[in-house]
Amino acid sequence: MLKAFRRKHSILFCLGVVVVCWVIGLKCAGFIERNTLGRIGLSDRMEDGVSTIFCDGLVLVIAFLILWATDRLAIVGKKGAGFFRGLAVAAVPLSVSCLGIVAFVTMFQVGAAEMEQKLGTHPVFDAASVATLISFLFVGITEEMTLRGIVAETLLEHFGTSRDAIWKAVIISGVMFGVTHTINLFVASPVYVMGQVVSAAGGGILYAAIYFRAGNIWVVALVHALHDIMASSVIWLGGVTTSSALSMVGGPSLFPYAMAVVETLIAVFLLRKKKIGQVAQSWPELEQWHAE
């Protein structure tokens, strides 16, 4: 039944997947914080990381069930162009994230006293930091399995592998990814969230381009996780919670909009005329799926 609905109403199916997964994730987070973690006596930072791990773990299970129900679970083990070739495709964002992580670690250690004065906390790497890093890994895997493994792949299968069709799948899935970040309106200012939505949409476009070129979900999950670790350095290094970090950046900024432009330009480069044919090569099973 779900498989037939996916085929006949692909875009509605994708919207449904996003809504179901994120609503369940939000409800799960609230339930865990109210009824479980709050009673254990964990620190705010540890509670933040553990809650994210549990919630994203649940959403990941749901994503696997959806893939199984639609007969697309094979993407989990799909090699595509190969893991290391996929890393080569994603070389630019991977390099930026790795260099950014090194730079932030150095900056936090060098500017420890100044940061303690501004944030009221000292740079620290402890058990809560480890939990936070693991949570970012879960976020990367969960969001990629959902937004790229289910949504973007469904749209690619629906539209096909012509140049225009690929870009339709890339843009629509990217916009859906951006919109999911409106949930941060609960903890951050509308101005900040608007920038985050635009930046995430640009990131979604880039991740879809990488995924379509590489044909390997684990490549893009790694890229996503490393980006989140870099972008959230103040959380796992600075000794603050996610909500506290978000509340500190309520002012307007052009940076997220500039990031969206840069990420989109990288996607355009990856899907340029000379290379866009590699999408069909990485997805030979699309013809078989169309014939089903």
Short mmCIF file of C-alpha atoms in Angstrom, two decimals:
data_model
loop_
_atom_site.label_atom_id
_atom_site.label_comp_id
_atom_site.label_asym_id
_atom_site.label_seq_id
_atom_site.Cartn_x
_atom_site.Cartn_y
_atom_site.Cartn_z
CA MET A 1 0.00 0.00 0.00
CA LEU A 2 2.73 2.46 0.99
CA LYS A 3 4.78 1.37 -2.02
CA ALA A 4 1.86 2.09 -4.37
CA PHE A 5 1.21 5.49 -2.76
CA ARG A 6 4.89 6.36 -3.11
CA ARG A 7 4.78 5.58 -6.83
CA LYS A 8 1.52 7.40 -7.60
CA HIS A 9 1.91 10.39 -5.30
CA SER A 10 5.64 10.85 -4.90
CA ILE A 11 5.66 14.46 -3.69
CA LEU A 12 2.83 13.88 -1.19
CA PHE A 13 4.67 10.79 0.01
CA CYS A 14 7.83 12.84 0.59
CA LEU A 15 5.93 15.55 2.46
CA GLY A 16 4.28 12.88 4.60
CA VAL A 17 7.63 11.29 5.45
CA VAL A 18 9.08 14.63 6.55
CA VAL A 19 6.05 15.56 8.66
CA VAL A 20 5.73 12.14 10.32
CA CYS A 21 9.43 11.83 11.13
CA TRP A 22 9.84 15.33 12.53
CA VAL A 23 6.59 15.35 14.51
CA ILE A 24 7.50 12.00 16.06
CA GLY A 25 10.99 13.31 16.79
CA LEU A 26 9.60 16.40 18.53
CA LYS A 27 7.04 14.43 20.54
CA CYS A 28 9.70 11.90 21.52
CA ALA A 29 12.04 14.68 22.66
CA GLY A 30 9.36 16.22 24.85
CA PHE A 31 8.38 12.89 26.36
CA ILE A 32 11.97 11.88 27.14
CA GLU A 33 12.81 15.22 28.73
CA ARG A 34 9.62 15.28 30.85
CA ASN A 35 9.48 11.67 31.96
CA THR A 36 12.95 10.16 31.81
CA LEU A 37 16.08 12.28 31.64
CA GLY A 38 14.80 14.93 34.01
CA ARG A 39 14.46 12.32 36.74
CA ILE A 40 17.94 10.86 36.33
CA GLY A 41 19.71 14.04 37.32
CA LEU A 42 21.90 14.46 34.24
CA SER A 43 23.52 17.80 33.48
CA ASP A 44 21.74 20.00 30.94
CA ARG A 45 24.44 19.32 28.34
CA MET A 46 24.37 15.56 28.86
CA GLU A 47 20.57 15.56 28.80
CA ASP A 48 20.66 17.55 25.56
CA GLY A 49 22.97 15.05 23.86
CA VAL A 50 21.26 11.89 25.15
CA SER A 51 17.81 13.22 24.21
CA THR A 52 18.98 13.92 20.66
CA ILE A 53 20.48 10.42 20.36
CA PHE A 54 17.26 8.76 21.49
CA CYS A 55 15.00 10.92 19.31
CA ASP A 56 17.08 10.63 16.17
CA GLY A 57 17.52 6.93 16.84
CA LEU A 58 13.73 6.54 16.85
CA VAL A 59 13.36 8.55 13.63
CA LEU A 60 16.12 6.43 12.08
CA VAL A 61 14.20 3.26 12.92
CA ILE A 62 11.10 4.76 11.30
CA ALA A 63 13.14 5.63 8.21
CA PHE A 64 14.38 2.04 7.97
CA LEU A 65 10.79 0.78 8.29
CA ILE A 66 9.66 3.11 5.50
CA LEU A 67 12.50 1.92 3.27
CA TRP A 68 11.57 -1.69 4.05
CA ALA A 69 7.85 -1.09 3.38
CA THR A 70 8.62 0.57 0.02
CA ASP A 71 11.17 -2.10 -0.99
CA ARG A 72 14.04 0.39 -1.01
CA LEU A 73 16.07 -0.87 1.94
CA ALA A 74 18.83 -1.79 -0.52
CA ILE A 75 20.05 1.84 -0.53
CA VAL A 76 21.56 1.22 2.93
CA GLY A 77 24.12 -1.16 1.42
CA LYS A 78 24.31 0.51 -1.99
CA LYS A 79 27.89 1.24 -3.06
CA GLY A 80 27.13 3.54 -6.00
CA ALA A 81 30.35 5.04 -7.29
CA GLY A 82 32.13 3.65 -4.20
CA PHE A 83 32.72 5.17 -0.78
CA PHE A 84 36.15 6.65 -1.50
CA ARG A 85 35.11 7.97 -4.91
CA GLY A 86 32.16 9.49 -3.14
CA LEU A 87 34.51 11.20 -0.70
CA ALA A 88 36.39 12.61 -3.68
CA VAL A 89 33.09 14.01 -5.03
CA ALA A 90 32.51 15.66 -1.64
CA ALA A 91 36.12 16.83 -1.28
CA VAL A 92 35.31 20.55 -0.99
CA PRO A 93 32.71 20.42 1.83
CA LEU A 94 34.67 17.67 3.59
CA SER A 95 37.85 19.75 3.55
CA VAL A 96 36.05 22.86 4.78
CA SER A 97 34.45 20.96 7.67
CA CYS A 98 37.68 19.25 8.75
CA LEU A 99 39.69 22.48 8.60
CA GLY A 100 36.89 24.29 10.41
CA ILE A 101 36.87 21.77 13.25
CA VAL A 102 40.63 22.10 13.70
CA ALA A 103 40.37 25.90 13.61
CA PHE A 104 37.56 26.03 16.16
CA VAL A 105 39.31 23.66 18.55
CA THR A 106 42.44 25.81 18.36
CA MET A 107 40.47 29.02 18.72
CA PHE A 108 38.56 27.80 21.77
CA GLN A 109 41.72 26.68 23.51
CA VAL A 110 43.62 29.88 22.73
CA GLY A 111 40.69 32.13 23.64
CA ALA A 112 39.57 30.18 26.71
CA ALA A 113 39.64 33.15 29.09
CA GLU A 114 37.76 35.45 26.73
CA MET A 115 35.13 32.80 26.05
CA GLU A 116 34.67 32.18 29.75
CA GLN A 117 34.00 35.88 30.21
CA LYS A 118 31.46 36.06 27.35
CA LEU A 119 29.65 32.75 27.84
CA GLY A 120 30.20 32.20 31.53
CA THR A 121 31.72 28.81 30.83
CA HIS A 122 35.18 27.39 30.25
CA PRO A 123 36.08 25.29 27.18
CA VAL A 124 35.69 21.68 28.23
CA PHE A 125 35.77 18.26 26.65
CA ASP A 126 34.04 15.76 28.90
CA ALA A 127 31.43 12.98 28.83
CA ALA A 128 28.75 15.50 27.83
CA SER A 129 30.93 16.59 24.90
CA VAL A 130 31.23 12.96 23.76
CA ALA A 131 27.45 12.55 24.01
CA THR A 132 26.99 15.72 21.96
CA LEU A 133 29.41 14.54 19.26
CA ILE A 134 27.60 11.19 19.06
CA SER A 135 24.30 13.05 18.79
CA PHE A 136 25.62 15.02 15.79
CA LEU A 137 26.59 11.72 14.17
CA PHE A 138 23.06 10.45 14.71
CA VAL A 139 21.60 13.67 13.31
CA GLY A 140 23.72 13.36 10.15
CA ILE A 141 22.77 9.73 9.58
CA THR A 142 19.09 10.23 10.41
CA GLU A 143 18.57 13.34 8.31
CA GLU A 144 20.42 11.84 5.35
CA MET A 145 18.57 8.53 5.56
CA THR A 146 15.28 10.47 5.66
CA LEU A 147 15.83 13.50 3.43
CA ARG A 148 18.20 11.97 0.90
CA GLY A 149 17.70 8.20 1.23
CA ILE A 150 13.92 8.44 1.15
CA VAL A 151 12.85 11.88 -0.07
CA ALA A 152 15.55 12.80 -2.63
CA GLU A 153 15.79 9.25 -3.98
CA THR A 154 12.00 9.07 -4.36
CA LEU A 155 12.02 12.34 -6.29
CA LEU A 156 14.91 11.18 -8.48
CA GLU A 157 13.03 7.99 -9.25
CA HIS A 158 9.87 10.02 -9.95
CA PHE A 159 11.42 12.65 -12.21
CA GLY A 160 14.19 10.57 -13.86
CA THR A 161 17.85 11.25 -14.63
CA SER A 162 17.69 13.91 -17.34
CA ARG A 163 19.42 17.19 -16.44
CA ASP A 164 16.16 19.03 -15.70
CA ALA A 165 14.74 16.06 -13.78
CA ILE A 166 17.80 15.78 -11.55
CA TRP A 167 17.63 19.47 -10.68
CA LYS A 168 13.93 19.21 -9.85
CA ALA A 169 14.71 16.43 -7.37
CA VAL A 170 17.68 18.37 -5.96
CA ILE A 171 15.82 21.65 -5.46
CA ILE A 172 12.57 20.21 -4.07
CA SER A 173 14.37 17.95 -1.60
CA GLY A 174 16.64 20.83 -0.58
CA VAL A 175 13.69 23.15 0.09
CA MET A 176 11.99 20.42 2.15
CA PHE A 177 15.16 20.04 4.20
CA GLY A 178 15.28 23.77 4.81
CA VAL A 179 11.66 23.93 5.95
CA THR A 180 12.22 21.20 8.57
CA HIS A 181 14.43 23.67 10.46
CA THR A 182 11.43 25.86 11.27
CA ILE A 183 11.07 23.65 14.37
CA ASN A 184 13.85 25.77 15.89
CA LEU A 185 11.30 28.59 16.26
CA PHE A 186 10.62 27.01 19.66
CA VAL A 187 14.12 27.90 20.88
CA ALA A 188 15.46 30.71 18.68
CA SER A 189 14.38 34.04 17.20
CA PRO A 190 12.44 34.12 13.89
CA VAL A 191 15.23 36.15 12.26
CA TYR A 192 17.82 33.51 13.11
CA VAL A 193 15.54 30.64 12.09
CA MET A 194 14.83 32.25 8.72
CA GLY A 195 18.56 32.36 8.03
CA GLN A 196 18.91 28.77 9.19
CA VAL A 197 16.08 27.64 6.89
CA VAL A 198 17.74 29.29 3.88
CA SER A 199 21.18 27.94 4.81
CA ALA A 200 19.78 24.43 5.36
CA ALA A 201 18.02 24.57 1.99
CA GLY A 202 21.37 25.37 0.37
CA GLY A 203 22.94 22.52 2.34
CA GLY A 204 20.13 20.20 1.26
CA ILE A 205 20.76 21.07 -2.38
CA LEU A 206 24.47 20.34 -1.92
CA TYR A 207 23.85 17.06 -0.06
CA ALA A 208 21.42 15.89 -2.76
CA ALA A 209 23.98 16.69 -5.46
CA ILE A 210 26.63 14.68 -3.59
CA TYR A 211 24.23 11.81 -2.99
CA PHE A 212 23.12 11.62 -6.61
CA ARG A 213 26.71 11.74 -7.88
CA ALA A 214 28.10 9.29 -5.32
CA GLY A 215 25.08 6.98 -5.03
CA ASN A 216 26.21 6.18 -1.48
CA ILE A 217 24.19 7.32 1.54
CA TRP A 218 27.09 6.89 3.96
CA VAL A 219 29.25 9.41 2.09
CA VAL A 220 26.70 12.18 2.45
CA ALA A 221 25.91 11.15 6.05
CA LEU A 222 29.60 11.64 6.93
CA VAL A 223 29.70 15.01 5.14
CA HIS A 224 26.59 16.13 7.00
CA ALA A 225 27.82 14.95 10.42
CA LEU A 226 31.19 16.69 10.05
CA HIS A 227 29.49 19.90 8.96
CA ASP A 228 27.23 19.81 12.04
CA ILE A 229 30.20 19.15 14.31
CA MET A 230 32.02 22.13 12.85
CA ALA A 231 28.99 24.45 12.90
CA SER A 232 28.11 23.52 16.49
CA SER A 233 31.59 23.74 18.02
CA VAL A 234 30.36 26.18 20.67
CA ILE A 235 28.05 23.43 22.00
CA TRP A 236 30.44 20.51 22.34
CA LEU A 237 33.47 22.65 23.19
CA GLY A 238 31.92 25.61 24.93
CA GLY A 239 29.98 23.79 27.61
CA VAL A 240 26.55 25.14 26.60
CA THR A 241 23.30 23.46 25.52
CA THR A 242 21.81 23.70 22.03
CA SER A 243 18.98 25.96 23.18
CA SER A 244 21.44 28.25 25.01
CA ALA A 245 23.64 28.50 21.92
CA LEU A 246 20.65 29.29 19.70
CA SER A 247 19.41 31.97 22.09
CA MET A 248 22.77 33.76 21.80
CA VAL A 249 22.46 34.34 18.04
CA GLY A 250 19.17 36.14 17.69
CA GLY A 251 20.47 39.07 15.64
CA PRO A 252 20.29 39.35 11.85
CA SER A 253 23.23 38.08 9.84
CA LEU A 254 24.00 37.70 6.15
CA PHE A 255 26.28 34.72 6.81
CA PRO A 256 23.63 31.94 6.45
CA TYR A 257 22.42 33.46 3.19
CA ALA A 258 25.97 33.65 1.87
CA MET A 259 26.47 30.02 2.91
CA ALA A 260 23.37 29.00 0.98
CA VAL A 261 24.72 30.69 -2.14
CA VAL A 262 28.14 29.01 -1.76
CA GLU A 263 26.59 25.57 -1.16
CA THR A 264 24.31 25.97 -4.18
CA LEU A 265 27.25 26.99 -6.37
CA ILE A 266 29.19 23.89 -5.27
CA ALA A 267 26.13 21.79 -6.18
CA VAL A 268 26.01 23.46 -9.61
CA PHE A 269 29.69 22.59 -10.06
CA LEU A 270 29.12 18.96 -9.03
CA LEU A 271 26.18 18.62 -11.42
CA ARG A 272 27.79 20.48 -14.32
CA LYS A 273 27.16 19.25 -17.84
CA LYS A 274 30.39 17.23 -17.96
CA LYS A 275 29.61 15.29 -14.75
CA ILE A 276 25.83 15.10 -14.49
CA GLY A 277 25.83 11.90 -16.55
CA GLN A 278 27.49 10.16 -13.59
CA VAL A 279 24.15 10.31 -11.77
CA ALA A 280 22.64 7.74 -14.14
CA GLN A 281 25.81 5.64 -13.82
CA SER A 282 25.53 5.67 -10.02
CA TRP A 283 21.83 4.74 -10.20
CA PRO A 284 21.52 1.96 -12.82
CA GLU A 285 18.69 0.38 -10.78
CA LEU A 286 16.36 3.31 -11.57
CA GLU A 287 15.41 1.73 -14.90
CA GLN A 288 14.52 -1.52 -13.15
CA TRP A 289 12.49 0.32 -10.50
CA HIS A 290 10.60 2.20 -13.21
CA ALA A 291 9.74 -1.09 -14.86
CA GLU A 292 8.21 -2.55 -11.67
#
